[in-house]
Short mmCIF file of C-alpha atoms and ligand atoms in Angstrom, two decimals:
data_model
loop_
_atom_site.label_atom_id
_atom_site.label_comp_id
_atom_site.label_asym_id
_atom_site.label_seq_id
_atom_site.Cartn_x
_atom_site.Cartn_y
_atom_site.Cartn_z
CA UNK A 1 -98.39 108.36 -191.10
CA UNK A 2 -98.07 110.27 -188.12
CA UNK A 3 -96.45 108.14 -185.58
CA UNK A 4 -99.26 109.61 -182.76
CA UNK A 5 -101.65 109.21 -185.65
CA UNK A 6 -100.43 105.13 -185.77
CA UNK A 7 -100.26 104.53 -182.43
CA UNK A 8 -103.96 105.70 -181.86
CA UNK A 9 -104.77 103.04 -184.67
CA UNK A 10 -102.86 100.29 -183.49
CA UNK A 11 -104.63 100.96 -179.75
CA UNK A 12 -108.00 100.79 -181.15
CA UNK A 13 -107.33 97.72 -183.28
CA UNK A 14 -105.88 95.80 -180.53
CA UNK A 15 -108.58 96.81 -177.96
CA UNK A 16 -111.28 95.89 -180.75
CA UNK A 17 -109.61 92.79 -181.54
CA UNK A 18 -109.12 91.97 -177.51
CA UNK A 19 -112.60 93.28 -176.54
CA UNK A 20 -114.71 92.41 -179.31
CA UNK A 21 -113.71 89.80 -181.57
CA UNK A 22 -111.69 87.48 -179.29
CA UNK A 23 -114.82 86.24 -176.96
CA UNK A 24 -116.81 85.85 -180.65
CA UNK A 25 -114.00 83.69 -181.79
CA UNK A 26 -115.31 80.11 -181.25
CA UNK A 27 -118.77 81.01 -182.62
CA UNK A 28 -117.39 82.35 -185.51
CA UNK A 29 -115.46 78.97 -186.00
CA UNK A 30 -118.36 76.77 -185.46
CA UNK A 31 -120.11 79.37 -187.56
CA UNK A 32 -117.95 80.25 -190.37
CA UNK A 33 -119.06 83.30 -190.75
CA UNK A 34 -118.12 86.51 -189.03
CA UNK A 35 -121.20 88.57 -187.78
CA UNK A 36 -122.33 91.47 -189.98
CA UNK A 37 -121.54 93.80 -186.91
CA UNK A 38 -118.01 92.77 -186.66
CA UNK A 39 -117.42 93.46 -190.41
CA UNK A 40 -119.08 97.03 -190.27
CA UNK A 41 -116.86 97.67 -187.74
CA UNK A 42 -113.86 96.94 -189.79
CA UNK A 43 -114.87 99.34 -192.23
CA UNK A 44 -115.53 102.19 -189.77
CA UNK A 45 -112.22 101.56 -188.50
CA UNK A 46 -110.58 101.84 -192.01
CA UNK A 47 -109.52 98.33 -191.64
CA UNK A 48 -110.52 97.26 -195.63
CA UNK A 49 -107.91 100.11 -197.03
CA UNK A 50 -105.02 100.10 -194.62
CA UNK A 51 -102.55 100.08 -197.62
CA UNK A 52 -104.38 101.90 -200.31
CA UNK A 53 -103.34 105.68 -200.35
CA UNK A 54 -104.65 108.71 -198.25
CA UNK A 55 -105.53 110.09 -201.66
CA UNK A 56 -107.84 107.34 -202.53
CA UNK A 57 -109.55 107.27 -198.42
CA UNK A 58 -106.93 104.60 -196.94
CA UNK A 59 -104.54 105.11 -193.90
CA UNK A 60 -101.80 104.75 -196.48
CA UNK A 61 -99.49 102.85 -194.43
CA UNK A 62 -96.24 101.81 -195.13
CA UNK A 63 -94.96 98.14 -195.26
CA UNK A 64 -93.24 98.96 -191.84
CA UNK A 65 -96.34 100.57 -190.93
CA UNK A 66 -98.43 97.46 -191.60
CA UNK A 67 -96.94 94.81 -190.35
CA UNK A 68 -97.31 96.33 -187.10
CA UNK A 69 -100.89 96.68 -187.29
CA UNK A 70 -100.72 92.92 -189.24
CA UNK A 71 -99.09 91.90 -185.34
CA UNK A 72 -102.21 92.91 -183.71
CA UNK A 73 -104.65 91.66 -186.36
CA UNK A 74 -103.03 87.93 -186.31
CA UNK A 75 -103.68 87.71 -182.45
CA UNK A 76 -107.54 86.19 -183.25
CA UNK A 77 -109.03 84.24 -185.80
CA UNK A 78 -107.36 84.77 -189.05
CA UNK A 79 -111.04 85.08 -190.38
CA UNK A 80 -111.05 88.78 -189.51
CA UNK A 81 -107.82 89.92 -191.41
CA UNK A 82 -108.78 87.76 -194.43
CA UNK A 83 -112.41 89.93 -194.72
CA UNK A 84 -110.33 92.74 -195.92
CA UNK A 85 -107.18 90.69 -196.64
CA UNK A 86 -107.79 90.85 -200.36
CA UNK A 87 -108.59 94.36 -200.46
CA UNK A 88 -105.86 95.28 -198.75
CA UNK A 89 -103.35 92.48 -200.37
CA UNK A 90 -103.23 90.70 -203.36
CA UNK A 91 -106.53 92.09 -205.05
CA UNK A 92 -106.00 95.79 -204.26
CA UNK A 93 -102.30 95.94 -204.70
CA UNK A 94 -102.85 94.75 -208.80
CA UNK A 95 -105.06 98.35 -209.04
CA UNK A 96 -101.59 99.70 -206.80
CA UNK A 97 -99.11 98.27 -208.87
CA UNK A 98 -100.91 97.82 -212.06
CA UNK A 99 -103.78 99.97 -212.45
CA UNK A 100 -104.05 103.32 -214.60
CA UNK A 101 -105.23 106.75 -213.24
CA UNK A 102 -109.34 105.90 -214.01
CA UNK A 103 -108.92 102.17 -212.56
CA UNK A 104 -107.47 103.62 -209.42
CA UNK A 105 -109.75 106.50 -209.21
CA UNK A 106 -112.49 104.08 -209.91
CA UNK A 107 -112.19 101.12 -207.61
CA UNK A 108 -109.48 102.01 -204.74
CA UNK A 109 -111.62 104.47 -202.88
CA UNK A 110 -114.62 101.92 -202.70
CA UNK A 111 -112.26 99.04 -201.86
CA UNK A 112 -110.63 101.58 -198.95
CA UNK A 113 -114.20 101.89 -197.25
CA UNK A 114 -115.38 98.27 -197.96
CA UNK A 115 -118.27 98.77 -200.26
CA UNK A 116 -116.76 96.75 -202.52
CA UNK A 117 -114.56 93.52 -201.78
CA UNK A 118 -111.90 92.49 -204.13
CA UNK A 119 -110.75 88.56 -205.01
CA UNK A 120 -107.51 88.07 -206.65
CA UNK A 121 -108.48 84.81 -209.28
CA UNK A 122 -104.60 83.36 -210.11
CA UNK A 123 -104.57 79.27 -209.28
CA UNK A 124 -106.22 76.93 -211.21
CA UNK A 125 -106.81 73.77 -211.01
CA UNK A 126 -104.01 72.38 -212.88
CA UNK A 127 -101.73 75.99 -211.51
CA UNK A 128 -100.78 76.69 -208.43
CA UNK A 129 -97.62 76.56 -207.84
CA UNK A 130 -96.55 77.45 -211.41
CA UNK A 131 -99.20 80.21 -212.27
CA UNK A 132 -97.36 81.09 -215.42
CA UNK A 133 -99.06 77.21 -216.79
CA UNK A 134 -102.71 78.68 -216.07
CA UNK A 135 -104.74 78.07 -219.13
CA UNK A 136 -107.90 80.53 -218.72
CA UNK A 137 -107.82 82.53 -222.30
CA UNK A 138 -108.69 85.86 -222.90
CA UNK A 139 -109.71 86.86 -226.60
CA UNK A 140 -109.15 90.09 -228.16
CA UNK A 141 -113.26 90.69 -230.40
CA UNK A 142 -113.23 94.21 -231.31
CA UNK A 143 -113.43 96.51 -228.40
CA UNK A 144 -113.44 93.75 -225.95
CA UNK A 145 -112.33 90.62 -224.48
CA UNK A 146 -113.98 87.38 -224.07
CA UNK A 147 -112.73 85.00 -221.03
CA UNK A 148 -112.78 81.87 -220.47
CA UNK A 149 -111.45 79.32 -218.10
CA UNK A 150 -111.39 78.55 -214.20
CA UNK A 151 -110.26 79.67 -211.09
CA UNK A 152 -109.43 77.07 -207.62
CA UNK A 153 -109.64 78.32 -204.11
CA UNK A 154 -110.28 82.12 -204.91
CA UNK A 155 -110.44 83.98 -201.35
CA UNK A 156 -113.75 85.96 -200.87
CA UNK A 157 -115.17 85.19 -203.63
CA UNK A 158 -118.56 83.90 -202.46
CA UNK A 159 -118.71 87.62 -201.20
CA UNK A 160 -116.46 89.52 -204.20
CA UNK A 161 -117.81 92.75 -206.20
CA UNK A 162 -114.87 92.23 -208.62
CA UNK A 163 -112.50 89.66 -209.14
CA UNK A 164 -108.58 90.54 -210.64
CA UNK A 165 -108.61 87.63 -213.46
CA UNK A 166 -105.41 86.43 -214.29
CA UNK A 167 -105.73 84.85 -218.07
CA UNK A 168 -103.49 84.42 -221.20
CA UNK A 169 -103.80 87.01 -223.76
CA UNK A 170 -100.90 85.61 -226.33
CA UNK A 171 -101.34 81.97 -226.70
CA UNK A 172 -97.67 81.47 -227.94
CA UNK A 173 -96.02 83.45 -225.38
CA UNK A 174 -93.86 81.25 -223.77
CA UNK A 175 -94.34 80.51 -219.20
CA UNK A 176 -95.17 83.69 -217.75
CA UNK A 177 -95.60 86.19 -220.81
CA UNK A 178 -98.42 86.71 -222.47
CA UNK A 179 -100.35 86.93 -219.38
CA UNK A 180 -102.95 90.14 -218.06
CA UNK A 181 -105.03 90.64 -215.80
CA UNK A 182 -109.33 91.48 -216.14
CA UNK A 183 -111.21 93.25 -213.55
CA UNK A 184 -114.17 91.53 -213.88
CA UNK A 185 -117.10 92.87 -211.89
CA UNK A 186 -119.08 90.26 -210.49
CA UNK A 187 -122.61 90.65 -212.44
CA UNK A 188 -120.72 90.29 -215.68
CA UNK A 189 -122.67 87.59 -217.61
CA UNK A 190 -120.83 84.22 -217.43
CA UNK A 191 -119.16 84.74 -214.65
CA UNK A 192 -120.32 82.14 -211.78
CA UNK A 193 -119.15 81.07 -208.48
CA UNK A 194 -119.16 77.33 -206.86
CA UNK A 195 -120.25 76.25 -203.63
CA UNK A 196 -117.70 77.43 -200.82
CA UNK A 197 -114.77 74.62 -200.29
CA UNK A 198 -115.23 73.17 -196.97
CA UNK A 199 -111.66 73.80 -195.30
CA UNK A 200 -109.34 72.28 -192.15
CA UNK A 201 -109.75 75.71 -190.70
CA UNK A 202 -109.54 79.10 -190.77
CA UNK A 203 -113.50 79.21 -190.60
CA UNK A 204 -115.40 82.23 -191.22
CA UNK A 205 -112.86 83.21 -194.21
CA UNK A 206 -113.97 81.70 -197.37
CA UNK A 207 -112.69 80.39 -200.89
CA UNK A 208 -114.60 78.55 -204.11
CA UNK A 209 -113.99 78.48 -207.82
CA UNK A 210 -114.50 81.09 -210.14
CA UNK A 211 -116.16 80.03 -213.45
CA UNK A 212 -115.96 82.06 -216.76
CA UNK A 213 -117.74 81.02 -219.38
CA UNK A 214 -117.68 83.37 -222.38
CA UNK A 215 -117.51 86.00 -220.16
CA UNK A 216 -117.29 89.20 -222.09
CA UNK A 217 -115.51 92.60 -220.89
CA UNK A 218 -114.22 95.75 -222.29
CA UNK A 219 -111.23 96.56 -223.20
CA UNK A 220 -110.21 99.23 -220.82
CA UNK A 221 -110.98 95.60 -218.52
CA UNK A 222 -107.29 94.98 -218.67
CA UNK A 223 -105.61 96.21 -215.80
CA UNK A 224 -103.04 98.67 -217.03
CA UNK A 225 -104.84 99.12 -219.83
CA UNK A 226 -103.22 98.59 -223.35
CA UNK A 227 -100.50 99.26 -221.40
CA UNK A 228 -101.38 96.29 -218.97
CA UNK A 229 -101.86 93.84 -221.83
CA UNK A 230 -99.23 90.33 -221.39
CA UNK A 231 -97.72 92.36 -218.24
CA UNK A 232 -100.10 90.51 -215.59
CA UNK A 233 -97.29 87.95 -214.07
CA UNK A 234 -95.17 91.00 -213.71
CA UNK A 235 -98.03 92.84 -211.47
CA UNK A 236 -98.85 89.45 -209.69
CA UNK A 237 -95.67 88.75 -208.70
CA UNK A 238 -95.32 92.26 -206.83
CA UNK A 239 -98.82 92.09 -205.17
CA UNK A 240 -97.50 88.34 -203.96
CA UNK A 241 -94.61 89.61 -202.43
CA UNK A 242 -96.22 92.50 -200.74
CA UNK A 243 -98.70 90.03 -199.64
CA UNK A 244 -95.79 87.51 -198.22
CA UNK A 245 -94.30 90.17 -196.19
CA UNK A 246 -98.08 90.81 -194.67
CA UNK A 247 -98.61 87.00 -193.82
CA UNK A 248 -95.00 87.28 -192.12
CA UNK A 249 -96.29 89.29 -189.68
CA UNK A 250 -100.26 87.69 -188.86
CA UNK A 251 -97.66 84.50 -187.91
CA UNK A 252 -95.62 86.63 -185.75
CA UNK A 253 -98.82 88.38 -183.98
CA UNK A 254 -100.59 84.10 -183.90
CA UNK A 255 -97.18 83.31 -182.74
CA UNK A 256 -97.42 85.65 -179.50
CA UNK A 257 -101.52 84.42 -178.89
CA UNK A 258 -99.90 81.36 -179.00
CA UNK A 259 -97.32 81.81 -176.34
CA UNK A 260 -100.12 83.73 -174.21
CA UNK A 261 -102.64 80.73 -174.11
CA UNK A 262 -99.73 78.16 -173.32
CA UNK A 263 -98.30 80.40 -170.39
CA UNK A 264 -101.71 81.01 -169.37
CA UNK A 265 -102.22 77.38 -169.64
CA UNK A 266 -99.11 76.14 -167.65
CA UNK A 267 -99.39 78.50 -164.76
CA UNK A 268 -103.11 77.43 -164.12
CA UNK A 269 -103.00 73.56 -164.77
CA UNK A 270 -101.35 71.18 -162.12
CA UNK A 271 -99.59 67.80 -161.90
CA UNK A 272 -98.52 66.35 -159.23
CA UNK A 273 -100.00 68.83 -157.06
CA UNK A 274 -97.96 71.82 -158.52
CA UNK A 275 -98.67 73.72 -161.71
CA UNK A 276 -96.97 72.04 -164.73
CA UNK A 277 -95.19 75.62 -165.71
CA UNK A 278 -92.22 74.37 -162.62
CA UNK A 279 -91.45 71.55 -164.80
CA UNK A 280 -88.33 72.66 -166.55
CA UNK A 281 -89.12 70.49 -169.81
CA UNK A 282 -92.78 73.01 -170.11
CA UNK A 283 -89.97 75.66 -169.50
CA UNK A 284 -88.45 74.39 -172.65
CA UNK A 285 -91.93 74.63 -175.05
CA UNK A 286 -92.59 77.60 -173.73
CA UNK A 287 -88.56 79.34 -174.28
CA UNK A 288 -88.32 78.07 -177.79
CA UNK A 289 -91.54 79.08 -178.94
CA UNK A 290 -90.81 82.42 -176.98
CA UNK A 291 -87.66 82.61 -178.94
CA UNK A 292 -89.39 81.61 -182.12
CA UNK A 293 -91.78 84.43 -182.22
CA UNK A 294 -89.02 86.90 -181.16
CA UNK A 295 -87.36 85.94 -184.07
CA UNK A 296 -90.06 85.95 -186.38
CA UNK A 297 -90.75 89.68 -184.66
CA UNK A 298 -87.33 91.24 -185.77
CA UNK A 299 -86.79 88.98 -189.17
CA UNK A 300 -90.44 90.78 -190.02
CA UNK A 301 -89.35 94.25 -188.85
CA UNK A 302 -86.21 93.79 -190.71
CA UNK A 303 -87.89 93.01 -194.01
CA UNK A 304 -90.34 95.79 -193.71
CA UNK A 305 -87.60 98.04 -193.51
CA UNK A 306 -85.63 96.86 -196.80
CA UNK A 307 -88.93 96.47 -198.98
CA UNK A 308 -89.90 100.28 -197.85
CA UNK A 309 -86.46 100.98 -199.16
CA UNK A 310 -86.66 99.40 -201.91
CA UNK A 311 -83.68 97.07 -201.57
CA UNK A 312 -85.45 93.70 -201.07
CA UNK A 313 -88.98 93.78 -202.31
CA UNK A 314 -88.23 89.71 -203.65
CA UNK A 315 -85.65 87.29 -201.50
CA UNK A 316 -86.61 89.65 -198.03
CA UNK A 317 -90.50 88.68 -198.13
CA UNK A 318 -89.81 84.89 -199.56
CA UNK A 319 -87.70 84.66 -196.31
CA UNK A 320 -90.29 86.09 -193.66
CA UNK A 321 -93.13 84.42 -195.62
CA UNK A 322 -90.99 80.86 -195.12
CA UNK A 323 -89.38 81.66 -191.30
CA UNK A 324 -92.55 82.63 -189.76
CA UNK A 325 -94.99 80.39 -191.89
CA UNK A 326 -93.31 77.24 -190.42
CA UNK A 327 -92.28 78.78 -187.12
CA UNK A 328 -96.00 79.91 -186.05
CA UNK A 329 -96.84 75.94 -186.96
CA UNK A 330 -93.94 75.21 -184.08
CA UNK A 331 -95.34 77.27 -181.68
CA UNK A 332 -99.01 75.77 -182.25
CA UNK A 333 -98.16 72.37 -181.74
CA UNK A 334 -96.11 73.18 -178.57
CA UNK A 335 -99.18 74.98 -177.37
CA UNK A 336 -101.00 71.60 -177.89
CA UNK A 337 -98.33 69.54 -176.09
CA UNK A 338 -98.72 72.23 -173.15
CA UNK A 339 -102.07 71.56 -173.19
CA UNK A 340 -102.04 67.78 -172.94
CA UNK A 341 -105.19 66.28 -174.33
CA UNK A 342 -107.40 69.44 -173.67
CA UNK A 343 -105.23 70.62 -176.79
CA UNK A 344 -106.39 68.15 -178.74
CA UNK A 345 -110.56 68.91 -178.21
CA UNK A 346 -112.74 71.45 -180.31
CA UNK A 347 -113.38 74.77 -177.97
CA UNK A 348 -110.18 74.88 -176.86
CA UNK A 349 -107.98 78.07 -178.22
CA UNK A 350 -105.19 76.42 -179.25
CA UNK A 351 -106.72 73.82 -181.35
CA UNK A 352 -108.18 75.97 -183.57
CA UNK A 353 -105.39 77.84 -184.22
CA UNK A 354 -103.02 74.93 -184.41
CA UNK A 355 -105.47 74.32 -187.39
CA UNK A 356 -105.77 77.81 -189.00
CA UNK A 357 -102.13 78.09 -188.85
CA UNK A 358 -101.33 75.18 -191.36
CA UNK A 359 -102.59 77.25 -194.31
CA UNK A 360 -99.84 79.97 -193.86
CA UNK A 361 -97.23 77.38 -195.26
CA UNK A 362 -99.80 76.71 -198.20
CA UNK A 363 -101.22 79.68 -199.89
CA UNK A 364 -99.49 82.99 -201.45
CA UNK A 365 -96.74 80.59 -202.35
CA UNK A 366 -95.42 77.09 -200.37
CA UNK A 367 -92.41 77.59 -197.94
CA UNK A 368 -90.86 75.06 -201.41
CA UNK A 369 -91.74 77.78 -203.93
CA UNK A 370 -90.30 80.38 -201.14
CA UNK A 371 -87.34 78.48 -200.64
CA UNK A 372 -86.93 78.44 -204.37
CA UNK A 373 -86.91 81.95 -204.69
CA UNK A 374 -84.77 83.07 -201.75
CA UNK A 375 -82.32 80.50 -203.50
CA UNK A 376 -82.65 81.79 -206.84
CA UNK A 377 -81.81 85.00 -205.54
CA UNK A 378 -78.60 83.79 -203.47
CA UNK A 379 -77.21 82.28 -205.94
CA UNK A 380 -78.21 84.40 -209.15
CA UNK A 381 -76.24 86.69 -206.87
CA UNK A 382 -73.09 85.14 -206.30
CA UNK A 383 -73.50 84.06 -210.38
CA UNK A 384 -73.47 87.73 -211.26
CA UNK A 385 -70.49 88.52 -208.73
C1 FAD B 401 -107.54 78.59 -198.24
C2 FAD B 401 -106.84 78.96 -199.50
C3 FAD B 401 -106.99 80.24 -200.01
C4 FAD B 401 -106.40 80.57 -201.24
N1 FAD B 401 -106.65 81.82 -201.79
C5 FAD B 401 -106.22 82.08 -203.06
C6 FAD B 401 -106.60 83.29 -203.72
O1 FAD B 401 -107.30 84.15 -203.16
N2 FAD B 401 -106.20 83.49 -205.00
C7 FAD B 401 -105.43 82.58 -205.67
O2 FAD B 401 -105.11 82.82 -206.83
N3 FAD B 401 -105.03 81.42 -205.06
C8 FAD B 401 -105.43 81.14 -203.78
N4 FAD B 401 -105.06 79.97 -203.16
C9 FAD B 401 -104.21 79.03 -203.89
C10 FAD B 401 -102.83 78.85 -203.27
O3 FAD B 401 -102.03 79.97 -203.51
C11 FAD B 401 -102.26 77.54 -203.85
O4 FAD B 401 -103.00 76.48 -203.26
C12 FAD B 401 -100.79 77.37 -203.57
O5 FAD B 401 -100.01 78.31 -204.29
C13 FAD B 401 -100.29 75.95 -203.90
O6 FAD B 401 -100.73 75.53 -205.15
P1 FAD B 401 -101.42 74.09 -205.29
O7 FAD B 401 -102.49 73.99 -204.26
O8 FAD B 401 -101.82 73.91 -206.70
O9 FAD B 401 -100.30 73.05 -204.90
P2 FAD B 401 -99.20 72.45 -205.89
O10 FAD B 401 -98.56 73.56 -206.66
O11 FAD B 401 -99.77 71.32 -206.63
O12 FAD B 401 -98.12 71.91 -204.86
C14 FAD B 401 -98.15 70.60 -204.31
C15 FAD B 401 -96.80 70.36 -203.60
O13 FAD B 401 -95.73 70.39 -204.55
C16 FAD B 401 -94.75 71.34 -204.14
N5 FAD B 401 -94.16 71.99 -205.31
C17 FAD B 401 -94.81 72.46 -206.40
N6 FAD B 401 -93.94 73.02 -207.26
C18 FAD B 401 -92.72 72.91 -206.71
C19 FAD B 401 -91.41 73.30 -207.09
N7 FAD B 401 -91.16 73.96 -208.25
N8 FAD B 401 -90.37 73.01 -206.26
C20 FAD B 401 -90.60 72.37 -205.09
N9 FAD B 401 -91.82 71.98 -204.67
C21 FAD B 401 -92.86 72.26 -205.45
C22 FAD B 401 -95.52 72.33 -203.28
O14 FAD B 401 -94.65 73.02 -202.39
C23 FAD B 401 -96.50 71.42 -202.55
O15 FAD B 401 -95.84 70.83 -201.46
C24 FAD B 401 -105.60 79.63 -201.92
C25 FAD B 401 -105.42 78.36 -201.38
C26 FAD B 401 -106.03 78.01 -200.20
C27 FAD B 401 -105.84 76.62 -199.67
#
C-alpha cells in the first residue's frame, strides 16, 4: 500500500478507536456485545478485509503492514479486533492459502466488506492442542460429503455465515494427514450452534460449539477442491501462523494502553502527600513494563519483516506469539499493582484488561505448543547442519 495511503488508515483507526470505542468500552464489557453502530463502522472503514487482496475489495496489507494497524487496534477492548478477527485471520486466510479461483472469487469479497463473517472450526473437545487427533469425519457419498462431529470454543460463531470445518477425510491416515477442510455455510441442514461459553473476559467477542450432525455438502465444499482433499493441516497451520504474528502485535498495542493507564495512574494518585509516580520502586513497574512493550514493539516489527520475506513464516511468529503473549500479561498485572486495590475492582481499565489479556497465552496455540515449535525449529536446524 501506499505509505500516505497507510498512514491515512492508521490515523483514522486510531482516532476511531480513541474517540469512539474507548469511552464505550466498559459497557461493552458489562454488555458483551459491541453496539451494531460500532460494527458498521468497522466495515465502512474496511476493517473486516484488511488482509484479503485489493483484487477481492480489501486494503491488501502486508504482514508489516498489519501489525501496525494490529498496534492501534489492541489499544481497546480486544472485542473489536476479534469482530473481524476471523475474517481477517484464521477463517479468511484458509480461502488465502487454500482456496481455488471460484472459492476466492466467491467468499473473499463478501468477507472484505463484512456481509459475511467467517469462523475457523479446528479444536474439539478432546483436540486442542494436538488438532491432528480431531475426530469429526467427513464421508465421501457420490458428489458430496457428509460431516459429522464437533467443534469447542469456535470464535464468532453465534454470529458466522460460514464456518472453515476442519474434519478427517482418510480414516487411516496417520496424525495430521488425511485431514481437509469444508466451508460449510451456516443454513446447511445439521449444522447447529450451542449456547455462547460464558468467558473470564474478553466480553463482547464470542465463542460456542459447533455441532454437525449428518451435515451434508458438496463436493466442490472442500477447500482447495479435489485438490484441497487430506491437505487441510497443511492450510491450517499457515493461517495459524499468520494469525500468531497478528496476536503479537494486539499484545504489543494492550501492552502500550497498559503503560498509559498506569502512568496516568501514578502521576494522579498520592501517598504520603506526594503522587506515588516519585517513589522509585513505581519507577521500577512502570520501566520494565516500558521496556517490555518496547521489546515486544521491535521483536513484532522484526518478524513482520522475515515472514513478508518469506524467510520465517514458522519459528519467527511462534516467537512473537510466545514473547508478547506472556509479556502483555506482565505489564497487566504491574498496572494492577500501580493501581493498588482500585486495580483489583470491576470499572476500572486495567482490570479488565488484566483479564482479557490471559487468553493471548491460550488460544491460536499455548506459549507450550509455541515453545515447542520455536524448539523444533532450533534444533531441527542445528540437526540438519
Ligand atoms: C476464547 C477462545 C477462543 C477460541 N477460538 C477458537 C477458534 O476460533 N477456532 C478454534 O479452532 N479454536 C479456538 N479456540 C481453541 C484454542 O485454540 C485452544 O483452547 C488451545 O489451542 C488449547 O487447547 P485446549 O484448550 O484443548 O488445551 P489443551 O491442549 O488440553 O492444553 C492444556 C495444557 O496442556 C499443555 N499442553 C498440551 N499439549 C502440550 C505439549 N505437546 N507440550 C507441552 N504442553 C502441552 C497446554 O499448553 C496447556 O497448558 C479458542 C479458545 C478460546 C479459549
Amino acid at each position: 500500500m501506499d505509505p500516505s495511503v497507510l498512514t491515512d488508515v492508521l490515523d483514522s483507526v486510531r482516532d476511531f478507536i480513541r474517540t469512539e470505542v474507548v469511552p464505550l468500552e466498559e459497557t461493552i464489557d458489562a454488555e458483551d456485545v459491541v453496539p451494531e453502530r460500532i460494527v458498521a463502522q468497522c466495515k465502512e472503514m474496511g476493517l473486516y478485509g484488511f488482509t484479503i487482496p485489493e483484487q477481492y475489495g480489501g486494503l491488501g496489507l502486508t504482514a508489516s503492514e498489519e501489525v501496525r494497524l494490529a498496534f492501534e487496534l489492541g489499544w481497546t477492548t480486544p472485542a473489536l479486533r476479534s469482530l473481524f478477527g476471523t475474517n481477517n485471520g484464521i477463517a479468511g486466510h484458509v480461502l488465502l492459502e487454500g482456496g481455488t479461483a471460484e472459492q476466492k472469487a466467491q467468499w473473499l469479497p463478501q468477507l472484505a466488506s463484512g456481509e459475511v463473517t467467517a469462523s475457523f472450526g479446528l479444536t474439539e473437545a478432546d483436540a486442542g492442542s494436538d488438532p491432528s487427533s480431531l475426530t469429526t469425519r467427513a464421508v465421501r457419498d457420490g458428489d458430496s460429503w457428509v460431516i459429522n462431529g464437533s467443534k469447542r470454543y469456535i470464535t464468532n460463531s453465534p454470529v458466522a455465515d460460514v464456518i472453515m470445518v476442519f474434519a478427517r477425510t482418510a480414516p487411516d491416515a496417520p496424525g495430521n494427514r488425511g485431514i481437509s477442510t469444508f466451508l460449510v455455510p451456516r443454513d446447511t441442514p445439521g449444522l447447529s450452534i450451542g449456547p455462547k461459553d460464558h468467558k473470564m473476559g474478553q466480553f463482547g467477542a464470542w465463542t460456542a460449539d459447533v455441532h454437525l450432525d449428518d451435515v451434508r455438502v458438496p463436493a466442490d465444499a472442500v477447500v482447495g477442491g479435489e485438490d484441497g482433499v487430506d491437505k487441510g493441516f497443511l492450510t491450517a497451520a499457515k493461517c495459524l501462523a499468520h494469525g500468531r504474528l497478528h496476536l503479537a502485535a494486539v499484545c504489543v498495542g494492550m501492552a502500550d494502553r497498559l503503560v498509559h493507564e498506569t502512568v496516568e495512574y501514578a502521576k494522579e494518585r498520592e501517598q504520603g502527600g506526594k503522587p506515588i509516580a516519585r517513589f522509585q520502586l513505581v519507577q521500577g513497574l512502570v520501566a520494565d513494563s516500558v521496556t517490555d512493550a518496547r521489546a515486544g514493539r521491535g521483536l513484532v516489527l522484526d518478524t513482520a519483516r522475515t515472514f513478508d520475506d518469506g524467510s520465517d513464516m514458522v519459528s519467527g511468529p511462534a516467537a512473537a506469539k510466545y514473547f508478547c503473549s506472556e509479556m502483555v500479561g506482565r505489564v497487566a498485572d504491574r498496572a494492577v499493582q500501580v493501581h493498588g486495590g482500585a486495580g483489583y475492582m470491576r470499572g476500572v481499565a486495567v482490570e479488565r484488561f488484566f483479564r482479557d489479556a490471559r487468553l493471548f497465552r491460550i488460544y491460536e496455540g499455548t506459549s507450550q505448543i509455541q515453545q515447542v515449535i520455536i524448539a523444533r525449529d532450533a534444533l531441527g536446524k542445528a540437526a540438519r547442519a
